[in-house]
PDB file of C-alpha atoms and ligand atoms in Angstrom:
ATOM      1  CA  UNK A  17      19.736  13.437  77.654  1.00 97.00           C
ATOM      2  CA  UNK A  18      22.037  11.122  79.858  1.00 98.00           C
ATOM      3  CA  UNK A  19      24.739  12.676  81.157  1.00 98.00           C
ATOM      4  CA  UNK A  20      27.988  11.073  80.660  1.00 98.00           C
ATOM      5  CA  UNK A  21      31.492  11.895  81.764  1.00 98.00           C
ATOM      6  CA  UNK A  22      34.171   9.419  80.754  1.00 98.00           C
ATOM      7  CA  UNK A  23      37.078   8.407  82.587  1.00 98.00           C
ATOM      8  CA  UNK A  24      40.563   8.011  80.599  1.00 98.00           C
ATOM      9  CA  UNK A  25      43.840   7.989  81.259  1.00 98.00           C
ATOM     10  CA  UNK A  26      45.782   7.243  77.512  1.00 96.00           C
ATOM     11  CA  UNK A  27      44.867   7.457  73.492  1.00 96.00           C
ATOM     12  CA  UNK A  28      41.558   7.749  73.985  1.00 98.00           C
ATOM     13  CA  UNK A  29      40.286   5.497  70.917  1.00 98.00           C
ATOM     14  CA  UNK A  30      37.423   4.029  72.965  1.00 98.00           C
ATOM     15  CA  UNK A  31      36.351   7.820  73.591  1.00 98.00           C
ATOM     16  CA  UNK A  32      36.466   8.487  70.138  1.00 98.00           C
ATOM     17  CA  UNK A  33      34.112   5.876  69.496  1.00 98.00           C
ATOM     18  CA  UNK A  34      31.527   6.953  71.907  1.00 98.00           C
ATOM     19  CA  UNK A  35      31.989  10.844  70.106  1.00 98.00           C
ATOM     20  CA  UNK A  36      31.411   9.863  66.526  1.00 98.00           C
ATOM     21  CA  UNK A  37      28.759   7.573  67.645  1.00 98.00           C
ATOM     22  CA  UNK A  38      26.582  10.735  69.354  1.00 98.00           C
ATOM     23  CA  UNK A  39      27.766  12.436  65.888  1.00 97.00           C
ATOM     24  CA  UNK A  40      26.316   9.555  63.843  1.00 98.00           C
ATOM     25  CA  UNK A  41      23.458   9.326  65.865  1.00 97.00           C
ATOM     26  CA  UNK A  42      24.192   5.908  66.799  1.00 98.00           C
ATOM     27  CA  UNK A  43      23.649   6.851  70.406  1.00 98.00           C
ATOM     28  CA  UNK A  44      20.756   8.800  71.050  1.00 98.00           C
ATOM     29  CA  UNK A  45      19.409  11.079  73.961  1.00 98.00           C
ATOM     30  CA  UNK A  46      23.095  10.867  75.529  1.00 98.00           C
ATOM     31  CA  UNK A  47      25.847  13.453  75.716  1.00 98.00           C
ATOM     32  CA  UNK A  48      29.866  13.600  76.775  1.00 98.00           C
ATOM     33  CA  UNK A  49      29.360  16.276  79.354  1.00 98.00           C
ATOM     34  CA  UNK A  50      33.125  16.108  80.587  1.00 98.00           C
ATOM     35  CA  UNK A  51      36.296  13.701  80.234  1.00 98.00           C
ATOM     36  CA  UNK A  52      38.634  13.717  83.024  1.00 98.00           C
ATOM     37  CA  UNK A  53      42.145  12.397  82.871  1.00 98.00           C
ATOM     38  CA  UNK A  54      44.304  11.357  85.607  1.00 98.00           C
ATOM     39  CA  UNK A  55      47.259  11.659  83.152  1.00 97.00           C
ATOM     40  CA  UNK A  56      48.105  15.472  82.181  1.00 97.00           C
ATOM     41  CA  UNK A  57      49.605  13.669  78.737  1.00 97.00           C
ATOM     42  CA  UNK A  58      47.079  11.661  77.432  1.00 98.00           C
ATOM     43  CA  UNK A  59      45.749  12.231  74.218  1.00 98.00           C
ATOM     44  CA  UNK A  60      42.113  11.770  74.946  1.00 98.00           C
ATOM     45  CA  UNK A  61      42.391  15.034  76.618  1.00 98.00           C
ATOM     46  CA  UNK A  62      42.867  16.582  72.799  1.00 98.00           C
ATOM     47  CA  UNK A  63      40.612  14.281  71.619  1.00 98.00           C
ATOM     48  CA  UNK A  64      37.784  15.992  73.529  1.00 98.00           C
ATOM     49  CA  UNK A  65      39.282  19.604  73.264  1.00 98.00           C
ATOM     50  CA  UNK A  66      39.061  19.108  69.498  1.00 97.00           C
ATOM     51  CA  UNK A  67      34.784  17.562  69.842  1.00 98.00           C
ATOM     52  CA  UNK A  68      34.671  20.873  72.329  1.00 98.00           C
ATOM     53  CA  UNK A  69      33.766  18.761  75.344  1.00 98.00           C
ATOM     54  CA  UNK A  70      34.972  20.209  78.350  1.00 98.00           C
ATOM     55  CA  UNK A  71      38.252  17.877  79.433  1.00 98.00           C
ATOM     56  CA  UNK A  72      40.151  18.272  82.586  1.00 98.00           C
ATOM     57  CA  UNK A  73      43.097  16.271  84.410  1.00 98.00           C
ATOM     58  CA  UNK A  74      42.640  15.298  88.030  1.00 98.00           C
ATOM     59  CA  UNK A  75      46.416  13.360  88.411  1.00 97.00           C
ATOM     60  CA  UNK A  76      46.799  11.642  91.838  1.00 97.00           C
ATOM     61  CA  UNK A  77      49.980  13.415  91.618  1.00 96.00           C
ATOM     62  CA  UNK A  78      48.578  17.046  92.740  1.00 97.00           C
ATOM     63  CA  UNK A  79      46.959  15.754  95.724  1.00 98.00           C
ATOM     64  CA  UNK A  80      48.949  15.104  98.944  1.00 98.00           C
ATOM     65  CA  UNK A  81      47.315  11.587  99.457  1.00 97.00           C
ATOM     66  CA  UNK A  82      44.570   9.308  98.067  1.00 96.00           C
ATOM     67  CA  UNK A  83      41.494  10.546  99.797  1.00 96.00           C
ATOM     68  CA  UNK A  84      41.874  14.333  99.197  1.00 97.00           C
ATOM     69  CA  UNK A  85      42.114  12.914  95.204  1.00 97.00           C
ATOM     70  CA  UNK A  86      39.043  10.846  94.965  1.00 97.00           C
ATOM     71  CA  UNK A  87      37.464  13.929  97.173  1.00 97.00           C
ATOM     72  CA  UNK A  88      38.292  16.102  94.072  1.00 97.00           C
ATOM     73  CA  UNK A  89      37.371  13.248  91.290  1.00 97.00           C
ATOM     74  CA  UNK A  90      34.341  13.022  92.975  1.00 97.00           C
ATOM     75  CA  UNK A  91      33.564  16.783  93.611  1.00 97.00           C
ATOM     76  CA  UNK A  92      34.348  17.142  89.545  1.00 98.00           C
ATOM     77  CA  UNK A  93      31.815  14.180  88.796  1.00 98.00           C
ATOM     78  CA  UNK A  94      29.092  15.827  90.639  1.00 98.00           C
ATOM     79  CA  UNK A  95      29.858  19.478  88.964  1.00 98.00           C
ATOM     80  CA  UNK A  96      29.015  17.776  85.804  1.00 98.00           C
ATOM     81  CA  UNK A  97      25.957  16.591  87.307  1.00 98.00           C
ATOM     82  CA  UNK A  98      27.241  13.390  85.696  1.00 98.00           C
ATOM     83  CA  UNK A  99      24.523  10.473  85.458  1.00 98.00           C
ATOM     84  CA  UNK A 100      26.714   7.707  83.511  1.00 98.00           C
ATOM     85  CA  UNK A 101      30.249   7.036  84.688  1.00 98.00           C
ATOM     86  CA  UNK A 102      32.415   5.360  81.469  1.00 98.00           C
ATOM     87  CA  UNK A 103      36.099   4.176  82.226  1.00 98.00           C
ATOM     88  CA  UNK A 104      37.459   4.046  78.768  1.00 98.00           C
ATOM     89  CA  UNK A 105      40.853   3.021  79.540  1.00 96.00           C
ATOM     90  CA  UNK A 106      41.213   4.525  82.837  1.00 97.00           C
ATOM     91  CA  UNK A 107      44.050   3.273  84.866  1.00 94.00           C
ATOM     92  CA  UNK A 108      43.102   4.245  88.563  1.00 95.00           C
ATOM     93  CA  UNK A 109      41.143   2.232  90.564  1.00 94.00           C
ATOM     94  CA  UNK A 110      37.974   4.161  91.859  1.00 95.00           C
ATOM     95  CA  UNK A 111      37.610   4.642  95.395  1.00 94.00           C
ATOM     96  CA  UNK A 112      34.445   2.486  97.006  1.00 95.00           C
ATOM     97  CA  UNK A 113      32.830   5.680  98.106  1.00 94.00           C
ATOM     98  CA  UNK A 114      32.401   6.466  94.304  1.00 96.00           C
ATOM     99  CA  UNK A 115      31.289   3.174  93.270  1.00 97.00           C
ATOM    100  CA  UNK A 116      28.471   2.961  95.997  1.00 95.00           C
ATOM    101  CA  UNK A 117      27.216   6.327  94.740  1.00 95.00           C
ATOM    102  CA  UNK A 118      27.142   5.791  90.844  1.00 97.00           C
ATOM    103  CA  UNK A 119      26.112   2.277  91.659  1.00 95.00           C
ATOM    104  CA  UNK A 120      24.420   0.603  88.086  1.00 97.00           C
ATOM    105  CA  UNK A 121      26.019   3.883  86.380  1.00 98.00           C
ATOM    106  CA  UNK A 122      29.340   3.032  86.204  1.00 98.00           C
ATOM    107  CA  UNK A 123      30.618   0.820  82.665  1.00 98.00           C
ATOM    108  CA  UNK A 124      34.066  -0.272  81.920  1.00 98.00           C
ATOM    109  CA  UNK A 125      35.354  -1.666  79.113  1.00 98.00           C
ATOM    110  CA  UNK A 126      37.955  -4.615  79.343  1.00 98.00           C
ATOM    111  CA  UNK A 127      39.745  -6.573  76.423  1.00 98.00           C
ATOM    112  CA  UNK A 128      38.657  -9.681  76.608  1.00 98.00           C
ATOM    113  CA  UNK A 129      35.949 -12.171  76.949  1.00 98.00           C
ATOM    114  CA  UNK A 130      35.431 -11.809  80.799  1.00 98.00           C
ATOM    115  CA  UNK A 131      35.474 -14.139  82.989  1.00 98.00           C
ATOM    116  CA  UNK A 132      38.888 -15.147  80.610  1.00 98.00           C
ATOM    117  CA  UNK A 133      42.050 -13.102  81.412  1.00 98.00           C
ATOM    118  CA  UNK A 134      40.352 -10.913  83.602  1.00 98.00           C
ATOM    119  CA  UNK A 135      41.146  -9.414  87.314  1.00 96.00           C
ATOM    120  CA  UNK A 136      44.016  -8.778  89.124  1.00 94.00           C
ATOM    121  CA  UNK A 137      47.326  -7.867  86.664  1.00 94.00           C
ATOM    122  CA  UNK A 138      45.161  -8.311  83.397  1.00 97.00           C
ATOM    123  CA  UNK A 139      45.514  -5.087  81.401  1.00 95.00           C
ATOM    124  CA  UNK A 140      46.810  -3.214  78.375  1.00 95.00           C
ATOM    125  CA  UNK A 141      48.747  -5.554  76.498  1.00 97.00           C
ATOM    126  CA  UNK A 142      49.275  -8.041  79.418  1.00 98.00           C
ATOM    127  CA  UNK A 143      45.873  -9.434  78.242  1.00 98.00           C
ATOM    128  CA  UNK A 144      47.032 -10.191  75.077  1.00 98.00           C
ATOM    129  CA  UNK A 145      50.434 -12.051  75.596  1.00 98.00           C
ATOM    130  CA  UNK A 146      48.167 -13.686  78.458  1.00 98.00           C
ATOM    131  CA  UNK A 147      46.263 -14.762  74.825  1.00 98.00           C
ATOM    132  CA  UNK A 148      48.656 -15.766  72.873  1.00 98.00           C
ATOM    133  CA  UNK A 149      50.433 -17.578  75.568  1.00 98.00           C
ATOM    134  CA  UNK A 150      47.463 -19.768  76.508  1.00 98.00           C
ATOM    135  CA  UNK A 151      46.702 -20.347  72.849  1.00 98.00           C
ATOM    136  CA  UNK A 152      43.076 -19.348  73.024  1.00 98.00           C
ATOM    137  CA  UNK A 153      41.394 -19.104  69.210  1.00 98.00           C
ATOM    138  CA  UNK A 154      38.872 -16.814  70.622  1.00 98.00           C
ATOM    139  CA  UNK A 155      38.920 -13.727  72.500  1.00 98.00           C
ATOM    140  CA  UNK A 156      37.304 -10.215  72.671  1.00 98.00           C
ATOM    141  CA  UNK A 157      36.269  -8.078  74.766  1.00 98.00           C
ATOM    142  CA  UNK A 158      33.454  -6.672  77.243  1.00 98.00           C
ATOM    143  CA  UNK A 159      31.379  -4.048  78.334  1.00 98.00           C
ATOM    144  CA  UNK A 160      30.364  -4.592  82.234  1.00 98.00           C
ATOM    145  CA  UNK A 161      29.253  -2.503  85.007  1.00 98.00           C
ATOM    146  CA  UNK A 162      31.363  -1.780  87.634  1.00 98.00           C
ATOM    147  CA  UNK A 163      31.233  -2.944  91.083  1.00 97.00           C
ATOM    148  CA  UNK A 164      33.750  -3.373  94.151  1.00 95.00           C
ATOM    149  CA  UNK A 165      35.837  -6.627  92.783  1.00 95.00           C
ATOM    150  CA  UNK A 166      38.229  -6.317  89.829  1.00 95.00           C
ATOM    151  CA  UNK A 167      36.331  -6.909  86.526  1.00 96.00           C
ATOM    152  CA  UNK A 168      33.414  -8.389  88.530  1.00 97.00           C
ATOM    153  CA  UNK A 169      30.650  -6.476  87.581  1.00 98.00           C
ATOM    154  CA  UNK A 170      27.231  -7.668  85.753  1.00 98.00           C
ATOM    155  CA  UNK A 171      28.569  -7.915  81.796  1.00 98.00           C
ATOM    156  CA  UNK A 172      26.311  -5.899  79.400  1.00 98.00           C
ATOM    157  CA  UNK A 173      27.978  -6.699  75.975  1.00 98.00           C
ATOM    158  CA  UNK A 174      30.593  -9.069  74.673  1.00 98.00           C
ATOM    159  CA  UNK A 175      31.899  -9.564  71.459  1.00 98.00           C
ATOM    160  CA  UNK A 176      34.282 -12.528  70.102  1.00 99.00           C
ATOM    161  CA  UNK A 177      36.800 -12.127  67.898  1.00 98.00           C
ATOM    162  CA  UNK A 178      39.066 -14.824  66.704  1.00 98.00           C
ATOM    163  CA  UNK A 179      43.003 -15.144  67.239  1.00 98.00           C
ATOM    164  CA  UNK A 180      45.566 -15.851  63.868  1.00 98.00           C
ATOM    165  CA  UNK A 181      48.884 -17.847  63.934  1.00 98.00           C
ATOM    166  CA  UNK A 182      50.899 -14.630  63.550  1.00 98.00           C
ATOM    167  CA  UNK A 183      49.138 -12.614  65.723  1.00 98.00           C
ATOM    168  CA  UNK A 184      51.208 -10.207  68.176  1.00 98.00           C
ATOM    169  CA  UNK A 185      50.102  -8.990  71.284  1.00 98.00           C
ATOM    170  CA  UNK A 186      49.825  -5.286  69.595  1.00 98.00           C
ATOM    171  CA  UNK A 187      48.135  -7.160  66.203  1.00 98.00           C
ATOM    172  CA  UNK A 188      45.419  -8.447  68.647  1.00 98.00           C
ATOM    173  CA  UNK A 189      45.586  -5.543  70.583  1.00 98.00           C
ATOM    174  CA  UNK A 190      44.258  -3.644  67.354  1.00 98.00           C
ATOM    175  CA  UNK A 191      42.237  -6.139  66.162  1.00 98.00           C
ATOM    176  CA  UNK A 192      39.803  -6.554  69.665  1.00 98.00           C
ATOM    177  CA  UNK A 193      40.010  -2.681  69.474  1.00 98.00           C
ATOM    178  CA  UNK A 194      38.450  -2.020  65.973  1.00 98.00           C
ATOM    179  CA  UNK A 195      36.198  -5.212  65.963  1.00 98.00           C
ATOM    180  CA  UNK A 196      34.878  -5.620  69.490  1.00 98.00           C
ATOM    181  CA  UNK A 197      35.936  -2.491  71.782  1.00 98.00           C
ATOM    182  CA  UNK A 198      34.728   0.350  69.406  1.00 98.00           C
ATOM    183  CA  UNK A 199      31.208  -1.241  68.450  1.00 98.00           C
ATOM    184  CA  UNK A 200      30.221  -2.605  71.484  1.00 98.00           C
ATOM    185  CA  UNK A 201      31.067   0.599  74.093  1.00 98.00           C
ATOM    186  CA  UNK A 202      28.585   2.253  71.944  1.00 98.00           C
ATOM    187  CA  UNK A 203      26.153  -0.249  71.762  1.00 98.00           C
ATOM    188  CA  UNK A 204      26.140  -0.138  75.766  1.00 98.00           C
ATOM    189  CA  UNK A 205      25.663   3.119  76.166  1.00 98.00           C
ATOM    190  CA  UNK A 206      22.961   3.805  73.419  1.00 98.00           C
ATOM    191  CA  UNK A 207      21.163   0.604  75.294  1.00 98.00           C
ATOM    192  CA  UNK A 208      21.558   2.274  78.855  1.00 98.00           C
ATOM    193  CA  UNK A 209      20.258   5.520  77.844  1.00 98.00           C
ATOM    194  CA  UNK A 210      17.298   3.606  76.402  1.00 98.00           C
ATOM    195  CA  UNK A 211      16.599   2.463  79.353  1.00 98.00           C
ATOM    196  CA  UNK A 212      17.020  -0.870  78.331  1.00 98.00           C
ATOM    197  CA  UNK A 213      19.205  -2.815  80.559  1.00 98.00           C
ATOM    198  CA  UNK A 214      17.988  -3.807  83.883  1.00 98.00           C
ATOM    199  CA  UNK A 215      20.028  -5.469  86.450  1.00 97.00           C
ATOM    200  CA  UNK A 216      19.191  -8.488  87.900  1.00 97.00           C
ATOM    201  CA  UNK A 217      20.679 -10.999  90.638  1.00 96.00           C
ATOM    202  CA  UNK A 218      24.137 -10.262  89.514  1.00 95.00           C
ATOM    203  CA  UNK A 219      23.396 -10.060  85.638  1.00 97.00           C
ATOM    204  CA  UNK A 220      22.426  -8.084  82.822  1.00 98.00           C
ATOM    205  CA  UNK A 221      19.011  -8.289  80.797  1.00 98.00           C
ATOM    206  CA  UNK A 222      18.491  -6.091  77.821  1.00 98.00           C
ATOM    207  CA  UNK A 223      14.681  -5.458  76.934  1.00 95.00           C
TER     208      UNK A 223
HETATM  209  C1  LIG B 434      41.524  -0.454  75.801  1.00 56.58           C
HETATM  210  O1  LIG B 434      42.164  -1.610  75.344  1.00 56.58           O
HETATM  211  C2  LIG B 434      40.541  -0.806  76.877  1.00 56.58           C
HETATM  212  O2  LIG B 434      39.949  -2.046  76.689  1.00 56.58           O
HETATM  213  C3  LIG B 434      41.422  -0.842  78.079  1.00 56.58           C
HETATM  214  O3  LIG B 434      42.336   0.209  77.884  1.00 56.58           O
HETATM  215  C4  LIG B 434      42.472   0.484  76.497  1.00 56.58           C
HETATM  216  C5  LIG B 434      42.148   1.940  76.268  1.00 56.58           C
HETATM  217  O4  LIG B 434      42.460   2.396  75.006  1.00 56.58           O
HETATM  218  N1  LIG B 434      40.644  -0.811  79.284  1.00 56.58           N
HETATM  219  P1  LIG B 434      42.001   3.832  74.545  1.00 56.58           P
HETATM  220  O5  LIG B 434      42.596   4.849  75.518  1.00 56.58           O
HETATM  221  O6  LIG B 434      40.503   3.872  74.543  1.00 56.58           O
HETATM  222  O7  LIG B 434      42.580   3.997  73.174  1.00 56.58           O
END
């Protein structure tokens, strides 16, 4: 079973997806070891009380300065014996220490169809009034490994999904949520389990 422990930092809907996929057996030989929260309020932290995952919150806030907090984020991704790294939602950068360690088993999701309203200052709802403003038809979202840049990591999964006249930023927000963000996080991580994507030259091939 792969080990996962999932990063959040908010609601938690992309976590929810990845539980009642293990409970639907739509991902297979994987488990939600641990969440961790940087946020003592979010509401993934129930979320994965209520599944009975162990969830904990590591907030920059109880630490006296940014190494001795990645020290601990690290020292409580190791107790897991965590092999999969998923930021669903989480709102701290990680440190490059962790990123060289879990390198290839670290997955983000972002909301939209990367390389499009991506990087620096693109996320939450900025991505979709970024959208709307530029008039796209099409956007989505994206399941990608994580590497040192912002959003520049090899993409595993994309999904489109199209953009109405009367959208609003938290109407689109929804909509990439239920149609693209909830069935392709899964998808990912039943695939990576697997064993079936393999990074290559900068990119993703799924066998
Ligand atoms: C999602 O839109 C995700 O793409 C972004 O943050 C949001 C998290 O929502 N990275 P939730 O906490 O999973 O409900």
């Amino acid at each position: 079973m792969l080990r996962i422990t999932v990063l959040v930092s908010g609601g938690g809907t992309n976590l929810q997806a990845i539980i009642d996929a293990i409970g639907e057996d739509r991902i297979h030989n994987a488990g939600i070891v641990r969440v961790i929260s940087n946020n003592p309020g979010a509401y993934a932290l129930e979320r994965a009380r209520g599944a009975g995952i162990d969830a904990l919150c590591i907030s920059p806030r109880d630490f006296p300065d940014r190494p001795a907090y990645y020290e601990a984020l690290t020292a409580a991704l190791k107790e897991a014996d965590t092999e999969l790294v998923v930021l669903a939602g989480f709102m701290v950068v990680l440190p490059e220490s962790v990123i060289r360690e879990y390198a290839g088993r670290i997955i983000n999701i972002h909301p939209s169809l990367i390389p499009s309203f991506c990087g620096t200052g693109f996320y939450g709802i900025r991505v979709h009034e970024e959208v709307l403003k530029r008039g796209v038809r099409v956007t989505g979202a994206t399941v990608h490994f994580v590497d040192e840049g912002t959003d520049t990591g090899p993409i595993i999964l994309q999904k489109a999904v199209e953009v109405r006249d009367d959208d609003t930023p938290e109407i689109l927000q929804r909509r990439v949520m239920e149609e693209a963000e909830w069935q392709i996080m899964p998808r990912a991580i039943d695939l990576i389990a697997a064993g079936r994507v393999e990074i290559r030259d900068g990119r993703t091939f799924i066998r």
